[in-house]
Amino acid sequence: MSMIKTENICTSFGKLDVLKNVSLAVEPGEVVCIIGPSGAGKSTFLRTLNHLEHIQNGKIFIEDKLLDYYENGERKYKISAKERNAELLEVGMVFQKFNLFPHKTVLENVMIAPVNVKKISEAKAHDKAVELLTRVGLSDKMDAYPNKLSGGQQQRVAIARALAMEPKIMLFDEPTSALDPELVGEVLAVMKQLALDGMTMIVVTHEMGFAREVADRVVFMYDGIIAEQGTPEQIFQHPQNDRLKQFLNSVIKQ
Amino acid sequence: METMQKMIGWIPQLLAGAKITILLTLASVSAGLIISVFLALGEMSKNKIIRSFCNIYVFFFRGTPLLMQLYFVYYGLPEINQALTINSRFLAAFIAYGLNSGAYCCEIIRAAIQSIDKGQFEASRALGMSYSQTMKLIILPQSIRRLIPPVGNEFIMMLKDASLVSIIALADITKVTRSIQSSTSSSMVYIPAMVLYLIITAVFTIVFNRLEKKYSVYE
């Protein structure tokens, strides 16, 4: 059983085709890193997985359950909103801009979804939140407001917040791109531990070191398609696709 | 000095008028705010009928003079149907001003909601929150900070707009001022009247500044 799978999905923004027949299957516990130049469609692809973007063609499966099936912009398969929402709860997301709730403390940020969506008791949610915040190294910041935290700390809170809903899959949309370089490490460390603990992760990233070290599979996207994919060794040491070679050269130059 | 004494003599009447002015302003804008939240959410609704209704409402109340709205509620409605007669001048003014304020506040609320970063909606959705949960827990609470200055402005403007009620003979500051003016044939009464308006405006301004400070704790 795949954890999350897409079959030939296409997305367009107006006349611009952003995703062209993208098919990808991610196994439970697998860590997939998506790399590629700007505008390749990496973030768009990630966002179709939890419904933040719509597809016009193709199928999306979560835990082998068909969630979306579109043909030429028409929905071909009806699934009740209740069922869809239940499956989407298995997918957590961490954003480039963190998107913490500024009017809530760190602890409240982590508790708010379990209490209101899963109807978990405040006491239980509180204990879970404390456990998660300790896991990401922020147990001393629980009563602080997000605006008092550094970017790296905010992103770690965002990770804890997503984990509080106990998802089976975690999506990361360029989680460290908005961070000062010296703060990137602490976030990557948390993500690495998450991977070691067995979480299924799909990470859009420019951090090649992370991809090399932690990914089970690296997917190179270019111009709306998956141009090449393989193990980190295959992709970084023996790239086949010309565009991939070009991309890796430009990244190493930095 | 005789003038000063006269002015001091007018103060009790002016204060009685001030009571009406302040009460009307506070009641109308408060009612307007409540109406406006529904209007603003309605304007952003996916339902075309609800959207149209809200747009028409706002268009009407922003597109016609408050003076005419007031006149119509008090004098015009009874003419259409006896049952629509509002005997209390204050109530008529409150209805007209409340509905009017609802329209103006609607645009304030809508702008405040739409100024919230899209990422907040996305994060809420990613966590599984429904649209109404997102609005109630995440968006509206953050909107409050943004709407304090324009709502404060609405209160202060309504304070002056309240002076129009003199045309339906409701005894606010302006009506009292004009009564005194005609009975004394002197315009000196305008001086304490204007000072009174200034004092009330100053109090509103201070209150809203404090509110703004209180809510900016996390930004």
Short mmCIF file of C-alpha atoms in Angstrom, two decimals:
data_model
loop_
_atom_site.label_atom_id
_atom_site.label_comp_id
_atom_site.label_asym_id
_atom_site.label_seq_id
_atom_site.Cartn_x
_atom_site.Cartn_y
_atom_site.Cartn_z
CA MET A 1 0.00 0.00 0.00
CA SER A 2 1.36 3.39 -0.87
CA MET A 3 0.93 6.18 1.63
CA ILE A 4 0.24 8.82 -0.95
CA LYS A 5 0.05 8.46 -4.68
CA THR A 6 -0.67 10.67 -7.66
CA GLU A 7 -1.43 9.44 -11.18
CA ASN A 8 -0.89 11.80 -14.07
CA ILE A 9 -2.03 14.93 -12.31
CA CYS A 10 -2.21 18.18 -14.24
CA THR A 11 -2.73 21.65 -12.88
CA SER A 12 -2.96 24.91 -14.79
CA PHE A 13 -3.20 28.48 -13.63
CA GLY A 14 -5.17 29.99 -16.47
CA LYS A 15 -3.22 29.29 -19.64
CA LEU A 16 -0.07 28.28 -17.81
CA ASP A 17 0.39 24.54 -17.36
CA VAL A 18 2.12 24.16 -14.04
CA LEU A 19 1.95 20.40 -13.58
CA LYS A 20 1.98 18.05 -16.54
CA ASN A 21 1.10 14.42 -15.88
CA VAL A 22 2.96 14.07 -12.61
CA SER A 23 2.87 10.59 -11.16
CA LEU A 24 4.48 9.79 -7.87
CA ALA A 25 3.95 7.09 -5.25
CA VAL A 26 5.38 7.47 -1.76
CA GLU A 27 5.65 4.42 0.50
CA PRO A 28 5.01 4.46 4.25
CA GLY A 29 8.09 5.67 6.10
CA GLU A 30 9.74 6.92 2.93
CA VAL A 31 11.41 10.33 2.85
CA VAL A 32 11.16 11.93 -0.57
CA CYS A 33 12.93 15.19 -1.33
CA ILE A 34 11.79 17.22 -4.31
CA ILE A 35 14.41 19.46 -5.83
CA GLY A 36 14.49 21.66 -8.90
CA PRO A 37 14.66 25.23 -10.13
CA SER A 38 12.10 27.92 -9.29
CA GLY A 39 8.88 27.60 -11.20
CA ALA A 40 9.29 23.87 -11.71
CA GLY A 41 6.00 23.20 -9.97
CA LYS A 42 7.45 21.61 -6.83
CA SER A 43 5.41 23.62 -4.33
CA THR A 44 2.30 23.43 -6.47
CA PHE A 45 2.63 19.66 -6.59
CA LEU A 46 3.01 19.46 -2.84
CA ARG A 47 -0.02 21.65 -2.30
CA THR A 48 -2.26 19.52 -4.51
CA LEU A 49 -1.65 16.66 -2.08
CA ASN A 50 -3.56 18.34 0.73
CA HIS A 51 -6.01 20.24 -1.41
CA LEU A 52 -4.53 23.69 -1.19
CA GLU A 53 -4.32 23.58 -4.99
CA HIS A 54 -6.77 21.94 -7.36
CA ILE A 55 -6.00 19.55 -10.17
CA GLN A 56 -7.68 19.54 -13.54
CA ASN A 57 -6.64 16.02 -14.51
CA GLY A 58 -5.50 12.88 -12.78
CA LYS A 59 -6.00 10.97 -9.57
CA ILE A 60 -4.78 11.41 -6.02
CA PHE A 61 -4.81 8.56 -3.51
CA ILE A 62 -4.12 8.69 0.21
CA GLU A 63 -3.54 5.31 1.84
CA ASP A 64 -4.73 3.82 -1.45
CA LYS A 65 -8.12 5.53 -1.09
CA LEU A 66 -9.08 7.53 -4.15
CA LEU A 67 -9.61 11.12 -3.06
CA ASP A 68 -9.64 13.04 -6.30
CA TYR A 69 -10.24 12.05 -9.89
CA TYR A 70 -10.52 14.78 -12.44
CA GLU A 71 -10.72 14.76 -16.20
CA ASN A 72 -10.50 18.06 -18.07
CA GLY A 73 -11.45 20.02 -15.00
CA GLU A 74 -14.45 17.86 -14.23
CA ARG A 75 -14.65 15.86 -11.04
CA LYS A 76 -15.22 12.23 -11.99
CA TYR A 77 -15.50 10.68 -8.57
CA LYS A 78 -17.63 11.80 -5.70
CA ILE A 79 -16.43 11.30 -2.19
CA SER A 80 -18.28 12.66 0.81
CA ALA A 81 -16.73 15.71 2.42
CA LYS A 82 -16.59 13.82 5.69
CA GLU A 83 -14.51 11.02 4.18
CA ARG A 84 -12.26 13.45 2.38
CA ASN A 85 -11.62 15.50 5.48
CA ALA A 86 -10.89 12.36 7.46
CA GLU A 87 -8.21 11.35 4.97
CA LEU A 88 -6.78 14.85 4.70
CA LEU A 89 -6.28 14.84 8.46
CA GLU A 90 -3.59 12.25 7.85
CA VAL A 91 -1.60 14.86 5.95
CA GLY A 92 0.24 17.56 7.88
CA MET A 93 1.99 20.54 6.36
CA VAL A 94 4.81 22.88 7.29
CA PHE A 95 5.00 26.14 5.34
CA GLN A 96 7.88 28.28 4.18
CA LYS A 97 6.50 31.28 6.07
CA PHE A 98 5.65 29.23 9.19
CA ASN A 99 2.10 30.68 9.36
CA LEU A 100 1.90 30.46 13.12
CA PHE A 101 -1.16 32.07 14.70
CA PRO A 102 0.26 35.33 16.08
CA HIS A 103 -2.56 35.95 18.55
CA LYS A 104 -2.00 32.64 20.34
CA THR A 105 0.92 31.55 22.50
CA VAL A 106 3.22 28.79 21.31
CA LEU A 107 1.39 26.26 23.49
CA GLU A 108 -2.01 27.44 22.26
CA ASN A 109 -0.82 27.20 18.66
CA VAL A 110 0.00 23.54 19.15
CA MET A 111 -3.20 22.77 21.07
CA ILE A 112 -5.77 24.59 19.01
CA ALA A 113 -6.31 22.07 16.22
CA PRO A 114 -6.47 18.87 18.33
CA VAL A 115 -8.96 20.52 20.68
CA ASN A 116 -11.21 22.01 18.01
CA VAL A 117 -10.91 19.54 15.15
CA LYS A 118 -10.37 16.23 16.89
CA LYS A 119 -12.34 17.28 19.96
CA ILE A 120 -9.58 16.08 22.26
CA SER A 121 -9.84 17.25 25.87
CA GLU A 122 -7.78 20.31 26.71
CA ALA A 123 -5.84 18.40 29.34
CA LYS A 124 -4.79 15.68 26.89
CA ALA A 125 -3.99 18.21 24.19
CA HIS A 126 -1.95 20.19 26.70
CA ASP A 127 0.15 17.17 27.66
CA LYS A 128 0.70 16.22 24.04
CA ALA A 129 1.67 19.78 23.19
CA VAL A 130 4.21 19.89 26.01
CA GLU A 131 5.65 16.58 24.84
CA LEU A 132 5.97 17.79 21.24
CA LEU A 133 7.44 21.14 22.15
CA THR A 134 9.99 19.41 24.32
CA ARG A 135 10.79 17.11 21.42
CA VAL A 136 11.55 20.07 19.18
CA GLY A 137 13.54 21.76 21.93
CA LEU A 138 11.17 24.59 22.83
CA SER A 139 9.77 23.60 26.23
CA ASP A 140 10.96 26.92 27.67
CA LYS A 141 9.03 29.00 25.12
CA MET A 142 5.57 27.58 25.67
CA ASP A 143 3.95 30.76 26.92
CA ALA A 144 5.66 33.08 24.49
CA TYR A 145 3.94 34.67 21.52
CA PRO A 146 5.35 33.83 18.07
CA ASN A 147 6.59 37.34 17.50
CA LYS A 148 9.11 36.87 20.29
CA LEU A 149 10.70 33.84 18.65
CA SER A 150 13.41 33.58 16.03
CA GLY A 151 12.55 32.14 12.62
CA GLY A 152 14.10 28.79 13.44
CA GLN A 153 12.12 28.59 16.68
CA GLN A 154 8.90 29.54 14.92
CA GLN A 155 9.38 26.85 12.30
CA ARG A 156 10.03 24.25 14.99
CA VAL A 157 6.77 25.31 16.66
CA ALA A 158 5.08 24.93 13.28
CA ILE A 159 6.42 21.40 13.02
CA ALA A 160 5.16 20.59 16.52
CA ARG A 161 1.79 22.10 15.62
CA ALA A 162 1.47 19.88 12.55
CA LEU A 163 2.59 16.81 14.51
CA ALA A 164 -0.05 17.46 17.18
CA MET A 165 -2.69 16.23 14.75
CA GLU A 166 -0.81 12.89 14.51
CA PRO A 167 -0.64 12.82 10.73
CA LYS A 168 0.71 9.83 8.83
CA ILE A 169 2.35 12.02 6.20
CA MET A 170 4.20 15.30 6.66
CA LEU A 171 4.60 17.71 3.78
CA PHE A 172 7.33 20.35 4.00
CA ASP A 173 7.18 23.27 1.57
CA GLU A 174 10.68 24.78 1.53
CA PRO A 175 10.75 24.78 5.33
CA THR A 176 14.10 26.51 5.66
CA SER A 177 14.04 28.89 2.69
CA ALA A 178 12.87 31.84 4.76
CA LEU A 179 15.40 31.33 7.53
CA ASP A 180 18.71 33.00 8.24
CA PRO A 181 21.47 30.50 7.43
CA GLU A 182 22.53 29.97 11.04
CA LEU A 183 18.97 28.95 11.99
CA VAL A 184 18.55 26.37 9.24
CA GLY A 185 20.45 23.66 11.09
CA GLU A 186 18.13 23.46 14.09
CA VAL A 187 15.09 22.94 11.86
CA LEU A 188 16.81 20.33 9.70
CA ALA A 189 17.84 18.49 12.86
CA VAL A 190 14.22 18.21 13.94
CA MET A 191 13.23 17.02 10.47
CA LYS A 192 16.02 14.47 10.42
CA GLN A 193 14.88 13.03 13.76
CA LEU A 194 11.33 12.88 12.47
CA ALA A 195 12.56 10.86 9.50
CA LEU A 196 14.52 8.53 11.75
CA ASP A 197 11.37 8.00 13.82
CA GLY A 198 9.69 6.63 10.70
CA MET A 199 7.49 9.49 9.45
CA THR A 200 6.51 9.50 5.78
CA MET A 201 7.83 12.83 4.53
CA ILE A 202 7.74 14.75 1.27
CA VAL A 203 10.08 17.72 1.40
CA VAL A 204 10.45 20.43 -1.20
CA THR A 205 13.84 21.87 -0.45
CA HIS A 206 16.96 23.59 -1.69
CA GLU A 207 19.02 22.04 1.09
CA MET A 208 20.97 19.49 -0.91
CA GLY A 209 22.89 18.35 2.13
CA PHE A 210 19.68 17.36 3.84
CA ALA A 211 18.45 15.56 0.72
CA ARG A 212 21.71 13.71 0.40
CA GLU A 213 21.76 12.67 4.05
CA VAL A 214 18.16 11.94 4.90
CA ALA A 215 16.21 11.23 1.73
CA ASP A 216 15.36 7.72 0.62
CA ARG A 217 14.52 9.12 -2.78
CA VAL A 218 15.23 12.40 -4.54
CA VAL A 219 12.87 13.65 -7.22
CA PHE A 220 14.01 16.29 -9.68
CA MET A 221 11.22 18.40 -11.13
CA TYR A 222 11.60 20.71 -14.07
CA ASP A 223 8.96 22.67 -15.95
CA GLY A 224 6.01 20.82 -14.44
CA ILE A 225 7.28 17.26 -14.89
CA ILE A 226 9.36 14.79 -12.94
CA ALA A 227 12.48 14.76 -15.07
CA GLU A 228 14.45 12.26 -13.03
CA GLN A 229 14.27 10.45 -9.71
CA GLY A 230 16.39 8.03 -7.77
CA THR A 231 18.39 7.47 -4.60
CA PRO A 232 20.46 10.43 -3.40
CA GLU A 233 23.54 8.67 -4.70
CA GLN A 234 22.03 8.20 -8.14
CA ILE A 235 20.82 11.76 -8.39
CA PHE A 236 23.81 13.58 -6.97
CA GLN A 237 26.66 11.33 -8.11
CA HIS A 238 25.28 9.98 -11.39
CA PRO A 239 22.73 12.42 -12.79
CA GLN A 240 21.45 11.41 -16.23
CA ASN A 241 19.12 14.23 -17.26
CA ASP A 242 20.84 17.28 -18.77
CA ARG A 243 18.69 19.76 -16.96
CA LEU A 244 19.45 18.00 -13.69
CA LYS A 245 23.15 18.23 -14.39
CA GLN A 246 22.75 21.93 -15.14
CA PHE A 247 20.78 22.43 -11.94
CA LEU A 248 23.31 20.59 -9.76
CA ASN A 249 26.13 22.60 -11.27
CA SER A 250 24.43 25.87 -10.49
CA VAL A 251 23.72 24.75 -6.94
CA ILE A 252 27.28 23.64 -6.27
CA LYS A 253 28.65 26.93 -7.63
CA GLN A 254 27.04 28.65 -4.66
CA MET B 1 -18.11 88.25 31.72
CA GLU B 2 -21.84 88.41 31.32
CA THR B 3 -21.42 86.20 28.29
CA MET B 4 -19.37 83.71 30.33
CA GLN B 5 -22.11 83.56 32.92
CA LYS B 6 -24.70 83.01 30.24
CA MET B 7 -22.62 80.23 28.72
CA ILE B 8 -22.31 78.51 32.08
CA GLY B 9 -26.06 78.79 32.41
CA TRP B 10 -26.57 76.90 29.19
CA ILE B 11 -24.40 73.99 30.27
CA PRO B 12 -27.09 71.84 31.97
CA GLN B 13 -29.27 71.91 28.84
CA LEU B 14 -26.29 71.17 26.64
CA LEU B 15 -25.32 68.25 28.85
CA ALA B 16 -28.84 66.84 28.57
CA GLY B 17 -28.42 67.06 24.82
CA ALA B 18 -25.00 65.43 25.11
CA LYS B 19 -26.58 62.45 26.81
CA ILE B 20 -28.76 61.85 23.74
CA THR B 21 -25.88 62.44 21.34
CA ILE B 22 -23.54 60.03 23.11
CA LEU B 23 -26.18 57.37 23.65
CA LEU B 24 -27.29 57.48 20.05
CA THR B 25 -23.72 57.32 18.76
CA LEU B 26 -22.72 54.39 20.96
CA ALA B 27 -25.92 52.44 20.31
CA SER B 28 -25.95 53.00 16.54
CA VAL B 29 -22.34 52.12 15.88
CA SER B 30 -22.50 49.10 18.18
CA ALA B 31 -25.57 47.81 16.39
CA GLY B 32 -23.91 48.69 13.10
CA LEU B 33 -20.84 46.64 14.01
CA ILE B 34 -22.92 43.57 14.78
CA ILE B 35 -24.82 43.91 11.50
CA SER B 36 -21.60 44.55 9.61
CA VAL B 37 -19.95 41.28 10.66
CA PHE B 38 -22.80 39.35 9.04
CA LEU B 39 -22.75 41.65 6.02
CA ALA B 40 -19.00 41.26 5.57
CA LEU B 41 -19.16 37.46 5.82
CA GLY B 42 -22.13 37.57 3.46
CA GLU B 43 -20.21 39.61 0.92
CA MET B 44 -17.51 36.94 0.95
CA SER B 45 -20.01 34.09 0.74
CA LYS B 46 -20.04 31.59 -2.09
CA ASN B 47 -23.82 31.89 -2.29
CA LYS B 48 -24.77 34.37 -5.01
CA ILE B 49 -28.06 35.39 -3.41
CA ILE B 50 -26.49 36.22 -0.07
CA ARG B 51 -23.67 38.10 -1.78
CA SER B 52 -26.08 40.17 -3.86
CA PHE B 53 -28.26 41.02 -0.91
CA CYS B 54 -25.28 42.30 1.08
CA ASN B 55 -23.89 44.27 -1.85
CA ILE B 56 -27.25 45.93 -2.47
CA TYR B 57 -27.68 46.76 1.21
CA VAL B 58 -24.26 48.38 1.40
CA PHE B 59 -24.77 50.20 -1.91
CA PHE B 60 -28.07 51.65 -0.75
CA PHE B 61 -26.96 52.88 2.66
CA ARG B 62 -23.71 54.31 1.41
CA GLY B 63 -25.31 55.79 -1.67
CA THR B 64 -28.07 57.85 -0.09
CA PRO B 65 -27.67 60.72 2.38
CA LEU B 66 -28.03 59.82 6.06
CA LEU B 67 -30.35 62.79 6.33
CA MET B 68 -32.77 61.23 3.87
CA GLN B 69 -32.51 57.81 5.49
CA LEU B 70 -33.38 59.38 8.84
CA TYR B 71 -36.29 61.36 7.43
CA PHE B 72 -37.62 58.33 5.60
CA VAL B 73 -37.55 56.07 8.65
CA TYR B 74 -39.36 58.62 10.81
CA TYR B 75 -41.75 60.29 8.34
CA GLY B 76 -41.75 58.08 5.27
CA LEU B 77 -42.45 54.62 6.74
CA PRO B 78 -45.76 55.56 8.44
CA GLU B 79 -46.95 56.89 5.09
CA ILE B 80 -46.29 53.54 3.44
CA ASN B 81 -48.01 51.59 6.17
CA GLN B 82 -49.46 52.72 9.47
CA ALA B 83 -47.99 49.66 11.14
CA LEU B 84 -44.48 50.90 10.37
CA THR B 85 -44.86 54.01 12.52
CA ILE B 86 -42.06 54.50 14.99
CA ASN B 87 -43.30 56.79 17.72
CA SER B 88 -40.03 57.27 19.54
CA ARG B 89 -37.77 59.76 17.75
CA PHE B 90 -34.76 58.21 19.44
CA LEU B 91 -35.72 54.73 18.22
CA ALA B 92 -36.24 56.00 14.67
CA ALA B 93 -32.84 57.67 14.74
CA PHE B 94 -31.26 54.54 16.21
CA ILE B 95 -32.72 52.38 13.44
CA ALA B 96 -31.66 54.70 10.63
CA TYR B 97 -28.20 55.30 12.06
CA GLY B 98 -27.69 51.64 12.98
CA LEU B 99 -28.52 50.44 9.48
CA ASN B 100 -26.34 53.15 7.97
CA SER B 101 -23.43 52.39 10.24
CA GLY B 102 -23.80 48.70 9.39
CA ALA B 103 -23.05 49.48 5.76
CA TYR B 104 -19.95 51.57 6.45
CA CYS B 105 -18.62 49.19 9.09
CA CYS B 106 -19.14 46.28 6.69
CA GLU B 107 -16.46 47.65 4.43
CA ILE B 108 -14.17 48.18 7.40
CA ILE B 109 -14.65 44.61 8.60
CA ARG B 110 -14.24 43.14 5.13
CA ALA B 111 -11.00 45.04 4.58
CA ALA B 112 -9.72 43.92 7.99
CA ILE B 113 -10.51 40.27 7.25
CA GLN B 114 -9.00 40.39 3.78
CA SER B 115 -5.85 42.00 5.10
CA ILE B 116 -5.07 38.89 7.11
CA ASP B 117 -2.33 36.89 5.41
CA LYS B 118 -3.60 34.08 3.21
CA GLY B 119 -1.15 31.79 4.97
CA GLN B 120 -3.35 31.91 8.07
CA PHE B 121 -6.24 30.40 6.09
CA GLU B 122 -3.91 27.80 4.61
CA ALA B 123 -2.40 26.77 7.93
CA SER B 124 -5.88 26.41 9.45
CA ARG B 125 -7.04 24.29 6.54
CA ALA B 126 -3.93 22.16 6.66
CA LEU B 127 -4.70 21.49 10.33
CA GLY B 128 -8.21 20.37 9.41
CA MET B 129 -10.20 23.36 10.65
CA SER B 130 -13.48 24.13 8.91
CA TYR B 131 -14.17 27.53 7.36
CA SER B 132 -16.28 28.64 10.31
CA GLN B 133 -13.68 27.46 12.82
CA THR B 134 -10.99 29.30 10.90
CA MET B 135 -13.05 32.48 10.94
CA LYS B 136 -14.05 32.22 14.58
CA LEU B 137 -10.71 31.15 16.05
CA ILE B 138 -8.09 32.54 13.73
CA ILE B 139 -9.22 35.25 11.33
CA LEU B 140 -11.78 37.34 13.21
CA PRO B 141 -9.71 37.64 16.40
CA GLN B 142 -6.78 38.93 14.33
CA SER B 143 -9.05 41.27 12.41
CA ILE B 144 -10.01 43.06 15.59
CA ARG B 145 -6.63 44.72 15.93
CA ARG B 146 -6.90 46.00 12.35
CA LEU B 147 -10.32 47.46 12.77
CA ILE B 148 -9.81 49.51 15.88
CA PRO B 149 -8.57 52.71 14.14
CA PRO B 150 -11.24 52.80 11.40
CA VAL B 151 -14.02 51.85 13.84
CA GLY B 152 -12.84 54.58 16.20
CA ASN B 153 -13.09 56.92 13.24
CA GLU B 154 -16.63 55.70 12.55
CA PHE B 155 -17.63 56.52 16.15
CA ILE B 156 -16.14 59.97 15.90
CA MET B 157 -17.83 60.66 12.56
CA MET B 158 -21.16 59.32 13.83
CA LEU B 159 -20.86 61.72 16.76
CA LYS B 160 -21.07 64.61 14.33
CA ASP B 161 -23.62 62.90 12.05
CA ALA B 162 -25.84 62.58 15.11
CA SER B 163 -26.35 66.32 14.87
CA LEU B 164 -28.73 65.65 11.96
CA VAL B 165 -31.38 64.33 14.34
CA SER B 166 -32.29 67.91 15.06
CA ILE B 167 -34.41 67.71 11.92
CA ILE B 168 -36.71 65.18 13.49
CA ALA B 169 -36.74 67.31 16.61
CA LEU B 170 -34.71 64.92 18.74
CA ALA B 171 -33.02 66.93 21.47
CA ASP B 172 -29.34 66.26 20.94
CA ILE B 173 -26.59 68.85 21.45
CA THR B 174 -27.23 70.53 18.10
CA LYS B 175 -30.99 70.76 18.55
CA VAL B 176 -30.53 72.18 22.04
CA THR B 177 -27.95 74.64 20.72
CA ARG B 178 -30.25 75.86 17.97
CA SER B 179 -33.18 76.18 20.38
CA ILE B 180 -31.09 78.32 22.68
CA GLN B 181 -29.84 80.34 19.74
CA SER B 182 -33.31 81.17 18.51
CA SER B 183 -34.67 81.94 21.96
CA THR B 184 -31.76 84.22 22.86
CA SER B 185 -31.17 85.59 19.37
CA SER B 186 -27.48 85.06 20.01
CA SER B 187 -25.02 82.66 18.46
CA MET B 188 -22.72 82.63 21.48
CA VAL B 189 -24.17 79.29 22.55
CA TYR B 190 -22.23 77.67 19.72
CA ILE B 191 -19.01 78.18 21.67
CA PRO B 192 -19.79 75.91 24.63
CA ALA B 193 -21.58 73.54 22.22
CA MET B 194 -18.48 73.13 20.09
CA VAL B 195 -16.30 72.75 23.17
CA LEU B 196 -18.62 69.99 24.33
CA TYR B 197 -18.25 68.15 21.01
CA LEU B 198 -14.47 68.53 21.27
CA ILE B 199 -14.41 67.05 24.75
CA ILE B 200 -16.49 64.05 23.72
CA THR B 201 -14.33 63.51 20.64
CA ALA B 202 -11.20 63.71 22.78
CA VAL B 203 -12.55 61.05 25.15
CA PHE B 204 -13.38 58.71 22.25
CA THR B 205 -9.92 59.27 20.80
CA ILE B 206 -8.19 58.42 24.07
CA VAL B 207 -10.32 55.29 24.55
CA PHE B 208 -9.51 54.02 21.07
CA ASN B 209 -5.82 54.74 21.43
CA ARG B 210 -5.80 52.64 24.59
CA LEU B 211 -7.68 49.82 22.86
CA GLU B 212 -5.24 49.90 19.99
CA LYS B 213 -2.30 49.61 22.37
CA LYS B 214 -3.92 46.77 24.26
CA TYR B 215 -4.50 44.68 21.16
CA SER B 216 -1.11 45.22 19.58
CA VAL B 217 0.59 43.13 22.24
CA TYR B 218 1.36 40.30 19.85
CA GLU B 219 2.21 42.09 16.65
#
